[in-house]
PDB file of C-alpha atoms in Angstrom:
ATOM      1  CA  MET A  77      12.374  30.170  -7.614  1.00  0.00           C
ATOM      2  CA  LEU A  78      11.302  27.137  -5.642  1.00  0.00           C
ATOM      3  CA  LYS A  79      13.935  27.904  -3.050  1.00  0.00           C
ATOM      4  CA  PHE A  80      12.550  31.412  -2.669  1.00  0.00           C
ATOM      5  CA  PHE A  81       9.026  30.118  -2.091  1.00  0.00           C
ATOM      6  CA  CYS A  82      10.327  27.668   0.445  1.00  0.00           C
ATOM      7  CA  MET A  83      12.090  30.474   2.290  1.00  0.00           C
ATOM      8  CA  VAL A  84       8.952  32.619   2.273  1.00  0.00           C
ATOM      9  CA  PHE A  85       6.851  29.698   3.489  1.00  0.00           C
ATOM     10  CA  PHE A  86       9.369  28.915   6.214  1.00  0.00           C
ATOM     11  CA  ILE A  87       9.418  32.532   7.466  1.00  0.00           C
ATOM     12  CA  LEU A  88       5.630  32.810   7.402  1.00  0.00           C
ATOM     13  CA  ASP A  89       5.423  29.517   9.208  1.00  0.00           C
ATOM     14  CA  LYS A  90       7.816  30.720  11.889  1.00  0.00           C
ATOM     15  CA  LEU A  91       5.921  33.977  12.276  1.00  0.00           C
ATOM     16  CA  PHE A  92       2.350  32.808  12.458  1.00  0.00           C
ATOM     17  CA  LEU A  93       2.461  29.355  13.958  1.00  0.00           C
ATOM     18  CA  GLY A  94       3.721  28.167  17.297  1.00  0.00           C
ATOM     19  CA  ASP A  95       5.915  25.113  17.588  1.00  0.00           C
ATOM     20  CA  GLU A  96       3.092  22.782  18.597  1.00  0.00           C
ATOM     21  CA  MET A  97       0.836  24.013  15.870  1.00  0.00           C
ATOM     22  CA  ARG A  98       3.637  23.610  13.384  1.00  0.00           C
ATOM     23  CA  ASN A  99       4.299  20.038  14.385  1.00  0.00           C
ATOM     24  CA  THR A 100       0.705  18.959  13.960  1.00  0.00           C
ATOM     25  CA  LYS A 101       0.492  20.797  10.691  1.00  0.00           C
ATOM     26  CA  TYR A 102       3.728  19.224   9.557  1.00  0.00           C
ATOM     27  CA  ASP A 103       2.469  15.782  10.464  1.00  0.00           C
ATOM     28  CA  LYS A 104      -0.735  16.380   8.586  1.00  0.00           C
ATOM     29  CA  ILE A 105       1.070  17.461   5.441  1.00  0.00           C
ATOM     30  CA  ALA A 106       3.620  14.676   5.734  1.00  0.00           C
ATOM     31  CA  ASN A 107       0.884  12.071   6.090  1.00  0.00           C
ATOM     32  CA  LEU A 108      -0.875  13.506   3.095  1.00  0.00           C
ATOM     33  CA  HIS A 109       2.173  13.111   0.881  1.00  0.00           C
ATOM     34  CA  LYS A 110       3.522   9.871   2.302  1.00  0.00           C
ATOM     35  CA  ALA A 111       3.163   7.064  -0.213  1.00  0.00           C
ATOM     36  CA  PRO A 112       0.807   4.496   1.313  1.00  0.00           C
ATOM     37  CA  GLU A 113       2.299   1.017   1.513  1.00  0.00           C
ATOM     38  CA  ASN A 114      -0.036  -0.498  -0.989  1.00  0.00           C
ATOM     39  CA  ARG A 115       0.422  -4.252  -0.829  1.00  0.00           C
ATOM     40  CA  LEU A 116      -2.206  -5.088  -3.411  1.00  0.00           C
ATOM     41  CA  LYS A 117      -0.597  -2.749  -5.927  1.00  0.00           C
ATOM     42  CA  ASN A 118       2.851  -4.229  -5.198  1.00  0.00           C
ATOM     43  CA  ALA A 119       1.517  -7.731  -5.734  1.00  0.00           C
ATOM     44  CA  ILE A 120      -0.129  -6.828  -9.041  1.00  0.00           C
ATOM     45  CA  ILE A 121       3.046  -5.086 -10.256  1.00  0.00           C
ATOM     46  CA  ALA A 122       5.128  -8.118  -9.242  1.00  0.00           C
ATOM     47  CA  PHE A 123       2.736 -10.445 -11.075  1.00  0.00           C
ATOM     48  CA  PHE A 124       2.862  -8.524 -14.326  1.00  0.00           C
ATOM     49  CA  SER A 125       6.585  -7.765 -14.276  1.00  0.00           C
ATOM     50  CA  GLY A 126       7.416 -11.376 -13.431  1.00  0.00           C
ATOM     51  CA  GLY A 127       5.001 -12.546 -16.100  1.00  0.00           C
ATOM     52  CA  VAL A 128       6.651 -10.358 -18.710  1.00  0.00           C
ATOM     53  CA  MET A 129      10.052 -11.752 -17.698  1.00  0.00           C
ATOM     54  CA  GLY A 130       8.769 -15.324 -18.164  1.00  0.00           C
ATOM     55  CA  PHE A 131       7.167 -14.374 -21.475  1.00  0.00           C
ATOM     56  CA  LEU A 132      10.480 -12.886 -22.669  1.00  0.00           C
ATOM     57  CA  ALA A 133      12.343 -16.017 -21.551  1.00  0.00           C
ATOM     58  CA  GLU A 134      10.129 -18.290 -23.656  1.00  0.00           C
ATOM     59  CA  LEU A 135      10.233 -15.869 -26.584  1.00  0.00           C
ATOM     60  CA  ILE A 136      14.045 -15.676 -26.493  1.00  0.00           C
ATOM     61  CA  ILE A 137      14.317 -19.469 -26.362  1.00  0.00           C
ATOM     62  CA  GLU A 138      12.125 -19.776 -29.453  1.00  0.00           C
ATOM     63  CA  VAL A 139      13.981 -17.019 -31.289  1.00  0.00           C
ATOM     64  CA  PHE A 140      17.367 -18.618 -30.572  1.00  0.00           C
ATOM     65  CA  CYS A 141      16.015 -22.006 -31.650  1.00  0.00           C
ATOM     66  CA  MET A 142      14.769 -20.576 -34.905  1.00  0.00           C
ATOM     67  CA  TYR A 143      17.637 -18.356 -35.982  1.00  0.00           C
ATOM     68  CA  LEU A 144      20.711 -20.064 -34.544  1.00  0.00           C
ATOM     69  CA  HIS A 145      19.540 -23.615 -35.357  1.00  0.00           C
ATOM     70  CA  ILE A 146      20.408 -25.067 -31.955  1.00  0.00           C
ATOM     71  CA  SER A 147      18.543 -27.490 -29.715  1.00  0.00           C
ATOM     72  CA  ARG A 148      16.055 -26.276 -27.140  1.00  0.00           C
ATOM     73  CA  ILE A 149      18.323 -27.200 -24.209  1.00  0.00           C
ATOM     74  CA  ASP A 150      21.259 -25.182 -25.581  1.00  0.00           C
ATOM     75  CA  SER A 151      18.876 -22.368 -26.328  1.00  0.00           C
ATOM     76  CA  ALA A 152      17.665 -22.337 -22.694  1.00  0.00           C
ATOM     77  CA  THR A 153      21.265 -22.134 -21.471  1.00  0.00           C
ATOM     78  CA  LEU A 154      21.932 -19.225 -23.818  1.00  0.00           C
ATOM     79  CA  MET A 155      18.743 -17.521 -22.631  1.00  0.00           C
ATOM     80  CA  ILE A 156      19.845 -17.767 -18.985  1.00  0.00           C
ATOM     81  CA  MET A 157      23.290 -16.389 -19.877  1.00  0.00           C
ATOM     82  CA  PHE A 158      21.643 -13.551 -21.776  1.00  0.00           C
ATOM     83  CA  PHE A 159      19.518 -12.584 -18.771  1.00  0.00           C
ATOM     84  CA  ILE A 160      22.546 -12.798 -16.459  1.00  0.00           C
ATOM     85  CA  PHE A 161      24.528 -10.593 -18.839  1.00  0.00           C
ATOM     86  CA  MET A 162      21.772  -7.988 -18.935  1.00  0.00           C
ATOM     87  CA  ALA A 163      21.333  -8.004 -15.156  1.00  0.00           C
ATOM     88  CA  ALA A 164      25.077  -7.663 -14.517  1.00  0.00           C
ATOM     89  CA  PHE A 165      25.364  -4.848 -17.038  1.00  0.00           C
ATOM     90  CA  LEU A 166      22.358  -2.913 -15.741  1.00  0.00           C
ATOM     91  CA  THR A 167      23.568  -3.334 -12.151  1.00  0.00           C
ATOM     92  CA  ALA A 168      27.033  -2.078 -13.052  1.00  0.00           C
ATOM     93  CA  ILE A 169      25.713   1.096 -14.670  1.00  0.00           C
ATOM     94  CA  GLY A 170      23.353   1.682 -11.756  1.00  0.00           C
ATOM     95  CA  ILE A 171      19.958   1.220 -13.402  1.00  0.00           C
ATOM     96  CA  PHE A 172      18.941  -2.134 -11.916  1.00  0.00           C
ATOM     97  CA  ASP A 173      18.282  -0.787  -8.408  1.00  0.00           C
ATOM     98  CA  LYS A 174      15.881   1.797  -9.796  1.00  0.00           C
ATOM     99  CA  LEU A 175      14.152  -0.875 -11.866  1.00  0.00           C
ATOM    100  CA  VAL A 176      13.767  -3.063  -8.773  1.00  0.00           C
ATOM    101  CA  GLN A 177      12.112  -0.194  -6.941  1.00  0.00           C
ATOM    102  CA  VAL A 178       9.570   0.042  -9.744  1.00  0.00           C
ATOM    103  CA  PHE A 179       9.036  -3.608 -10.657  1.00  0.00           C
ATOM    104  CA  LYS A 180       9.544  -5.155  -7.177  1.00  0.00           C
ATOM    105  CA  CYS A 181       9.934  -8.940  -6.978  1.00  0.00           C
ATOM    106  CA  GLY A 182       9.448  -9.415 -10.698  1.00  0.00           C
ATOM    107  CA  LEU A 183      13.156  -8.796 -11.177  1.00  0.00           C
ATOM    108  CA  LEU A 184      14.504 -10.334  -7.962  1.00  0.00           C
ATOM    109  CA  ILE A 185      13.036 -13.824  -8.176  1.00  0.00           C
ATOM    110  CA  PRO A 186      14.177 -14.719 -11.706  1.00  0.00           C
ATOM    111  CA  ILE A 187      17.853 -15.511 -12.269  1.00  0.00           C
ATOM    112  CA  THR A 188      18.466 -11.775 -12.747  1.00  0.00           C
ATOM    113  CA  GLY A 189      18.248 -11.336  -8.968  1.00  0.00           C
ATOM    114  CA  PHE A 190      21.061 -13.860  -8.508  1.00  0.00           C
ATOM    115  CA  ALA A 191      23.304 -12.042 -11.002  1.00  0.00           C
ATOM    116  CA  HIS A 192      22.355  -8.718  -9.452  1.00  0.00           C
ATOM    117  CA  SER A 193      23.366  -9.840  -5.958  1.00  0.00           C
ATOM    118  CA  ILE A 194      26.797 -11.031  -7.138  1.00  0.00           C
ATOM    119  CA  THR A 195      27.477  -7.915  -9.198  1.00  0.00           C
ATOM    120  CA  SER A 196      26.305  -5.481  -6.553  1.00  0.00           C
ATOM    121  CA  SER A 197      28.401  -7.061  -3.802  1.00  0.00           C
ATOM    122  CA  CYS A 198      31.419  -6.993  -6.146  1.00  0.00           C
ATOM    123  CA  LEU A 199      30.829  -3.315  -6.868  1.00  0.00           C
ATOM    124  CA  ASP A 200      30.311  -2.438  -3.206  1.00  0.00           C
ATOM    125  CA  SER A 201      33.607  -3.980  -2.176  1.00  0.00           C
ATOM    126  CA  LYS A 202      35.675  -2.812  -5.130  1.00  0.00           C
ATOM    127  CA  SER A 203      37.406  -0.153  -3.027  1.00  0.00           C
ATOM    128  CA  GLU A 204      38.814  -2.769  -0.634  1.00  0.00           C
ATOM    129  CA  GLY A 205      41.055  -4.280  -3.276  1.00  0.00           C
ATOM    130  CA  LEU A 206      41.033  -7.261  -5.584  1.00  0.00           C
ATOM    131  CA  ILE A 207      41.599 -10.116  -3.128  1.00  0.00           C
ATOM    132  CA  TYR A 208      39.975  -9.071   0.137  1.00  0.00           C
ATOM    133  CA  GLY A 209      37.461  -6.843  -1.598  1.00  0.00           C
ATOM    134  CA  ILE A 210      36.028  -8.415  -4.728  1.00  0.00           C
ATOM    135  CA  GLY A 211      37.418 -11.897  -4.158  1.00  0.00           C
ATOM    136  CA  SER A 212      36.073 -12.510  -0.696  1.00  0.00           C
ATOM    137  CA  ASN A 213      32.830 -10.547  -0.947  1.00  0.00           C
ATOM    138  CA  ALA A 214      31.525 -11.719  -4.327  1.00  0.00           C
ATOM    139  CA  PHE A 215      29.253 -14.364  -2.778  1.00  0.00           C
ATOM    140  CA  LYS A 216      28.210 -12.367   0.257  1.00  0.00           C
ATOM    141  CA  LEU A 217      24.539 -12.350  -0.785  1.00  0.00           C
ATOM    142  CA  ALA A 218      24.399 -15.081  -3.416  1.00  0.00           C
ATOM    143  CA  GLY A 219      26.314 -17.550  -1.260  1.00  0.00           C
ATOM    144  CA  SER A 220      23.196 -18.514   0.685  1.00  0.00           C
ATOM    145  CA  VAL A 221      21.439 -19.526  -2.539  1.00  0.00           C
ATOM    146  CA  ILE A 222      24.347 -21.743  -3.616  1.00  0.00           C
ATOM    147  CA  LEU A 223      24.915 -23.247  -0.160  1.00  0.00           C
ATOM    148  CA  TYR A 224      21.295 -24.159   0.575  1.00  0.00           C
ATOM    149  CA  GLY A 225      20.801 -25.203  -3.037  1.00  0.00           C
ATOM    150  CA  VAL A 226      23.706 -27.631  -2.947  1.00  0.00           C
ATOM    151  CA  VAL A 227      22.894 -28.998   0.523  1.00  0.00           C
ATOM    152  CA  SER A 228      19.219 -29.502  -0.263  1.00  0.00           C
ATOM    153  CA  ALA A 229      20.004 -30.923  -3.698  1.00  0.00           C
ATOM    154  CA  TRP A 230      22.378 -33.453  -2.144  1.00  0.00           C
ATOM    155  CA  PHE A 231      19.808 -34.316   0.526  1.00  0.00           C
ATOM    156  CA  PHE A 232      16.887 -34.773  -1.860  1.00  0.00           C
ATOM    157  CA  GLY A 233      19.127 -36.538  -4.358  1.00  0.00           C
ATOM    158  CA  MET A 234      20.144 -39.006  -1.638  1.00  0.00           C
ATOM    159  CA  ILE A 235      16.505 -39.641  -0.771  1.00  0.00           C
ATOM    160  CA  ARG A 236      15.622 -40.208  -4.407  1.00  0.00           C
ATOM    161  CA  PHE A 237      18.695 -42.386  -4.885  1.00  0.00           C
ATOM    162  CA  ILE A 238      17.868 -44.617  -1.933  1.00  0.00           C
ATOM    163  CA  VAL A 239      14.070 -44.676  -1.994  1.00  0.00           C
ATOM    164  CA  GLY A 240      12.894 -44.202  -5.538  1.00  0.00           C
ATOM    165  CA  GLY A 241      15.781 -45.490  -7.532  1.00  0.00           C
ATOM    166  CA  VAL A 242      17.105 -43.363 -10.334  1.00  0.00           C
ATOM    167  CA  GLY A 243      15.378 -42.871 -13.623  1.00  0.00           C
TER     168      GLY A 243
ATOM    169  CA  MET B 214       0.449 -21.637 -25.563  1.00  0.00           C
ATOM    170  CA  LEU B 215       3.913 -21.970 -24.021  1.00  0.00           C
ATOM    171  CA  LEU B 216       4.193 -18.178 -24.033  1.00  0.00           C
ATOM    172  CA  LEU B 217       0.973 -17.746 -22.066  1.00  0.00           C
ATOM    173  CA  ASN B 218       1.934 -20.509 -19.638  1.00  0.00           C
ATOM    174  CA  SER B 219       5.330 -18.876 -19.113  1.00  0.00           C
ATOM    175  CA  PHE B 220       3.687 -15.554 -18.378  1.00  0.00           C
ATOM    176  CA  LEU B 221       1.263 -17.050 -15.856  1.00  0.00           C
ATOM    177  CA  PHE B 222       3.781 -19.300 -14.075  1.00  0.00           C
ATOM    178  CA  CYS B 223       6.562 -16.734 -13.730  1.00  0.00           C
ATOM    179  CA  GLY B 224       4.065 -14.080 -12.674  1.00  0.00           C
ATOM    180  CA  PHE B 225       2.540 -16.439 -10.112  1.00  0.00           C
ATOM    181  CA  ILE B 226       5.941 -17.184  -8.532  1.00  0.00           C
ATOM    182  CA  CYS B 227       6.765 -13.466  -8.358  1.00  0.00           C
ATOM    183  CA  LEU B 228       3.298 -12.697  -6.941  1.00  0.00           C
ATOM    184  CA  ILE B 229       3.733 -15.213  -4.117  1.00  0.00           C
ATOM    185  CA  SER B 230       7.223 -13.930  -3.319  1.00  0.00           C
ATOM    186  CA  GLN B 231       6.035 -10.331  -3.277  1.00  0.00           C
ATOM    187  CA  ILE B 232       3.176 -11.217  -0.907  1.00  0.00           C
ATOM    188  CA  ILE B 233       5.604 -13.028   1.416  1.00  0.00           C
ATOM    189  CA  LEU B 234       8.054 -10.114   1.211  1.00  0.00           C
ATOM    190  CA  ASP B 235       5.397  -7.525   2.082  1.00  0.00           C
ATOM    191  CA  ASN B 236       3.722  -9.414   4.902  1.00  0.00           C
ATOM    192  CA  SER B 237       6.690 -10.795   6.806  1.00  0.00           C
ATOM    193  CA  LYS B 238      10.171  -9.811   7.896  1.00  0.00           C
ATOM    194  CA  LEU B 239      11.905 -12.072   5.373  1.00  0.00           C
ATOM    195  CA  THR B 240      14.372 -10.429   2.996  1.00  0.00           C
ATOM    196  CA  PRO B 241      14.760 -11.313  -0.715  1.00  0.00           C
ATOM    197  CA  GLY B 242      17.761 -13.427   0.332  1.00  0.00           C
ATOM    198  CA  HIS B 243      15.541 -15.622   2.506  1.00  0.00           C
ATOM    199  CA  ILE B 244      12.943 -15.973  -0.216  1.00  0.00           C
ATOM    200  CA  THR B 245      15.396 -16.949  -2.952  1.00  0.00           C
ATOM    201  CA  SER B 246      16.987 -19.537  -0.642  1.00  0.00           C
ATOM    202  CA  ILE B 247      13.570 -20.991   0.178  1.00  0.00           C
ATOM    203  CA  LEU B 248      12.655 -21.101  -3.508  1.00  0.00           C
ATOM    204  CA  VAL B 249      15.868 -22.941  -4.385  1.00  0.00           C
ATOM    205  CA  VAL B 250      15.099 -25.570  -1.751  1.00  0.00           C
ATOM    206  CA  ILE B 251      11.534 -25.892  -3.075  1.00  0.00           C
ATOM    207  CA  GLY B 252      12.889 -26.289  -6.617  1.00  0.00           C
ATOM    208  CA  ALA B 253      15.255 -29.039  -5.476  1.00  0.00           C
ATOM    209  CA  PHE B 254      12.377 -30.792  -3.722  1.00  0.00           C
ATOM    210  CA  LEU B 255      10.091 -30.562  -6.750  1.00  0.00           C
ATOM    211  CA  ASP B 256      12.732 -31.964  -9.057  1.00  0.00           C
ATOM    212  CA  SER B 257      13.693 -34.889  -6.864  1.00  0.00           C
ATOM    213  CA  PHE B 258      10.418 -36.627  -7.742  1.00  0.00           C
ATOM    214  CA  GLY B 259      10.166 -35.479 -11.337  1.00  0.00           C
ATOM    215  CA  ILE B 260       7.524 -32.797 -10.892  1.00  0.00           C
ATOM    216  CA  TYR B 261       9.699 -30.024 -12.230  1.00  0.00           C
ATOM    217  CA  ASP B 262      10.452 -31.875 -15.469  1.00  0.00           C
ATOM    218  CA  PHE B 263       6.720 -32.045 -16.062  1.00  0.00           C
ATOM    219  CA  LEU B 264       6.457 -28.297 -15.392  1.00  0.00           C
ATOM    220  CA  ILE B 265       9.261 -27.506 -17.851  1.00  0.00           C
ATOM    221  CA  LYS B 266       7.601 -29.658 -20.500  1.00  0.00           C
ATOM    222  CA  LYS B 267       4.273 -27.863 -20.051  1.00  0.00           C
ATOM    223  CA  ILE B 268       5.520 -24.337 -19.395  1.00  0.00           C
ATOM    224  CA  GLY B 269       8.805 -23.982 -21.233  1.00  0.00           C
ATOM    225  CA  GLY B 270      11.061 -21.014 -20.675  1.00  0.00           C
ATOM    226  CA  GLY B 271       8.953 -19.499 -17.913  1.00  0.00           C
ATOM    227  CA  ALA B 272       9.838 -22.421 -15.657  1.00  0.00           C
ATOM    228  CA  GLN B 273      13.551 -22.164 -16.398  1.00  0.00           C
ATOM    229  CA  LEU B 274      13.944 -18.491 -15.570  1.00  0.00           C
ATOM    230  CA  PRO B 275      12.967 -18.273 -11.851  1.00  0.00           C
ATOM    231  CA  ILE B 276      15.519 -19.212  -9.218  1.00  0.00           C
ATOM    232  CA  LEU B 277      13.450 -22.378  -8.612  1.00  0.00           C
ATOM    233  CA  SER B 278      15.125 -23.787 -11.700  1.00  0.00           C
ATOM    234  CA  PHE B 279      18.538 -23.469 -10.012  1.00  0.00           C
ATOM    235  CA  GLY B 280      17.581 -26.114  -7.446  1.00  0.00           C
ATOM    236  CA  HIS B 281      16.038 -28.169 -10.224  1.00  0.00           C
ATOM    237  CA  SER B 282      19.234 -28.194 -12.291  1.00  0.00           C
ATOM    238  CA  LEU B 283      21.382 -29.054  -9.245  1.00  0.00           C
ATOM    239  CA  VAL B 284      19.300 -32.148  -8.456  1.00  0.00           C
ATOM    240  CA  HIS B 285      18.801 -33.044 -12.102  1.00  0.00           C
ATOM    241  CA  GLY B 286      22.519 -33.047 -12.882  1.00  0.00           C
ATOM    242  CA  ALA B 287      23.327 -35.007  -9.725  1.00  0.00           C
ATOM    243  CA  LEU B 288      20.692 -37.670 -10.442  1.00  0.00           C
ATOM    244  CA  ALA B 289      21.626 -37.977 -14.104  1.00  0.00           C
ATOM    245  CA  LYS B 290      25.261 -38.600 -13.165  1.00  0.00           C
ATOM    246  CA  ALA B 291      24.247 -40.948 -10.353  1.00  0.00           C
ATOM    247  CA  ASN B 292      22.321 -42.942 -12.924  1.00  0.00           C
ATOM    248  CA  ASN B 293      25.563 -43.626 -14.757  1.00  0.00           C
ATOM    249  CA  VAL B 294      28.291 -43.941 -12.142  1.00  0.00           C
ATOM    250  CA  GLY B 295      26.393 -44.685  -8.941  1.00  0.00           C
ATOM    251  CA  PHE B 296      26.635 -42.976  -5.582  1.00  0.00           C
ATOM    252  CA  LEU B 297      29.680 -40.884  -6.499  1.00  0.00           C
ATOM    253  CA  GLY B 298      27.658 -39.252  -9.267  1.00  0.00           C
ATOM    254  CA  LEU B 299      25.668 -37.321  -6.657  1.00  0.00           C
ATOM    255  CA  PHE B 300      28.836 -35.330  -6.000  1.00  0.00           C
ATOM    256  CA  THR B 301      30.467 -35.166  -9.400  1.00  0.00           C
ATOM    257  CA  GLY B 302      27.337 -34.288 -11.350  1.00  0.00           C
ATOM    258  CA  MET B 303      25.973 -31.642  -9.005  1.00  0.00           C
ATOM    259  CA  PHE B 304      27.041 -28.611 -11.060  1.00  0.00           C
ATOM    260  CA  ASP B 305      26.698 -30.173 -14.500  1.00  0.00           C
ATOM    261  CA  LEU B 306      23.627 -28.242 -15.638  1.00  0.00           C
ATOM    262  CA  CYS B 307      23.797 -25.022 -13.673  1.00  0.00           C
ATOM    263  CA  ALA B 308      27.512 -24.490 -14.262  1.00  0.00           C
ATOM    264  CA  ALA B 309      26.736 -22.177 -17.174  1.00  0.00           C
ATOM    265  CA  GLY B 310      24.623 -19.909 -14.986  1.00  0.00           C
ATOM    266  CA  ILE B 311      27.087 -19.699 -12.098  1.00  0.00           C
ATOM    267  CA  ALA B 312      30.105 -19.240 -14.372  1.00  0.00           C
ATOM    268  CA  ALA B 313      28.354 -16.582 -16.428  1.00  0.00           C
ATOM    269  CA  ALA B 314      27.245 -14.711 -13.303  1.00  0.00           C
ATOM    270  CA  ILE B 315      30.789 -14.706 -11.866  1.00  0.00           C
ATOM    271  CA  ILE B 316      32.533 -13.803 -15.116  1.00  0.00           C
ATOM    272  CA  PHE B 317      30.190 -10.994 -16.142  1.00  0.00           C
ATOM    273  CA  ALA B 318      30.138  -9.595 -12.601  1.00  0.00           C
ATOM    274  CA  PHE B 319      33.939  -9.555 -12.490  1.00  0.00           C
ATOM    275  CA  ILE B 320      34.361  -8.006 -15.934  1.00  0.00           C
ATOM    276  CA  PHE B 321      31.813  -5.252 -15.333  1.00  0.00           C
ATOM    277  CA  THR B 322      33.229  -4.539 -11.877  1.00  0.00           C
ATOM    278  CA  ILE B 323      36.711  -4.113 -13.300  1.00  0.00           C
ATOM    279  CA  ILE B 324      35.649  -2.042 -16.309  1.00  0.00           C
ATOM    280  CA  LEU B 325      32.957   0.223 -14.905  1.00  0.00           C
ATOM    281  CA  ARG B 326      33.131   2.644 -12.017  1.00  0.00           C
ATOM    282  CA  PRO B 327      30.564   1.984  -9.253  1.00  0.00           C
ATOM    283  CA  LYS B 328      27.880   4.624  -8.777  1.00  0.00           C
ATOM    284  CA  ASN B 329      27.625   6.220  -5.317  1.00  0.00           C
TER     285      ASN B 329
END
């Protein structure tokens, strides 16, 4: 049905409008339906989605503490592993990318973004084989986080070790 | 109170990153790398420990905490064994995160078929 209307519209368009007219009209319609790049809205969405992620993190830590009877530090480790598990799973079944389009940075800045980058580069390079595909491309995106993390941690640790003493 | 603090802190970090992402040419890869370096800097003088005490889980979830745990493990080991501890203790605390990310990514890649 929709296809039929499109055909009719296309033919009418061809018949009654010249090329120049059609272009301007097309531009007008396209501009009308183009989603405006709304930075304020993006920022608000990122704030609330990130906030909900942080809220869930604290809630999960407290729930694990209560029901598994483990210390808060162990509980935090379990919480991080839980989020990584969820992110890897959702990326593998193809939902995470759609969620990122909706929730923006709220999902990329927490540890889920790290897990997502490893899983997605693994999935992208699966067709190239186990060694040169998955093996060598796993840290294509996440490698920068680990490299700069380790280098800066060593650097700042050295400064603290020399200047401030350790404690 | 910890729940509210977690919400505000994590949301604030994501808000800043989204503003940087929208108004500059940096990609999420740049921003996460910068945040890890900032986390390492904050931990090296004990600021991040204070944040974790006041905020709780919300401070341990963002990628900032990755830099924090790198420095924290290195300094804790250096406290015991000296200079060599900076190298041996680097991955002590964040090993769980990295190992989990690699293992789950590998398992799901092998089991599931990639979309598109």
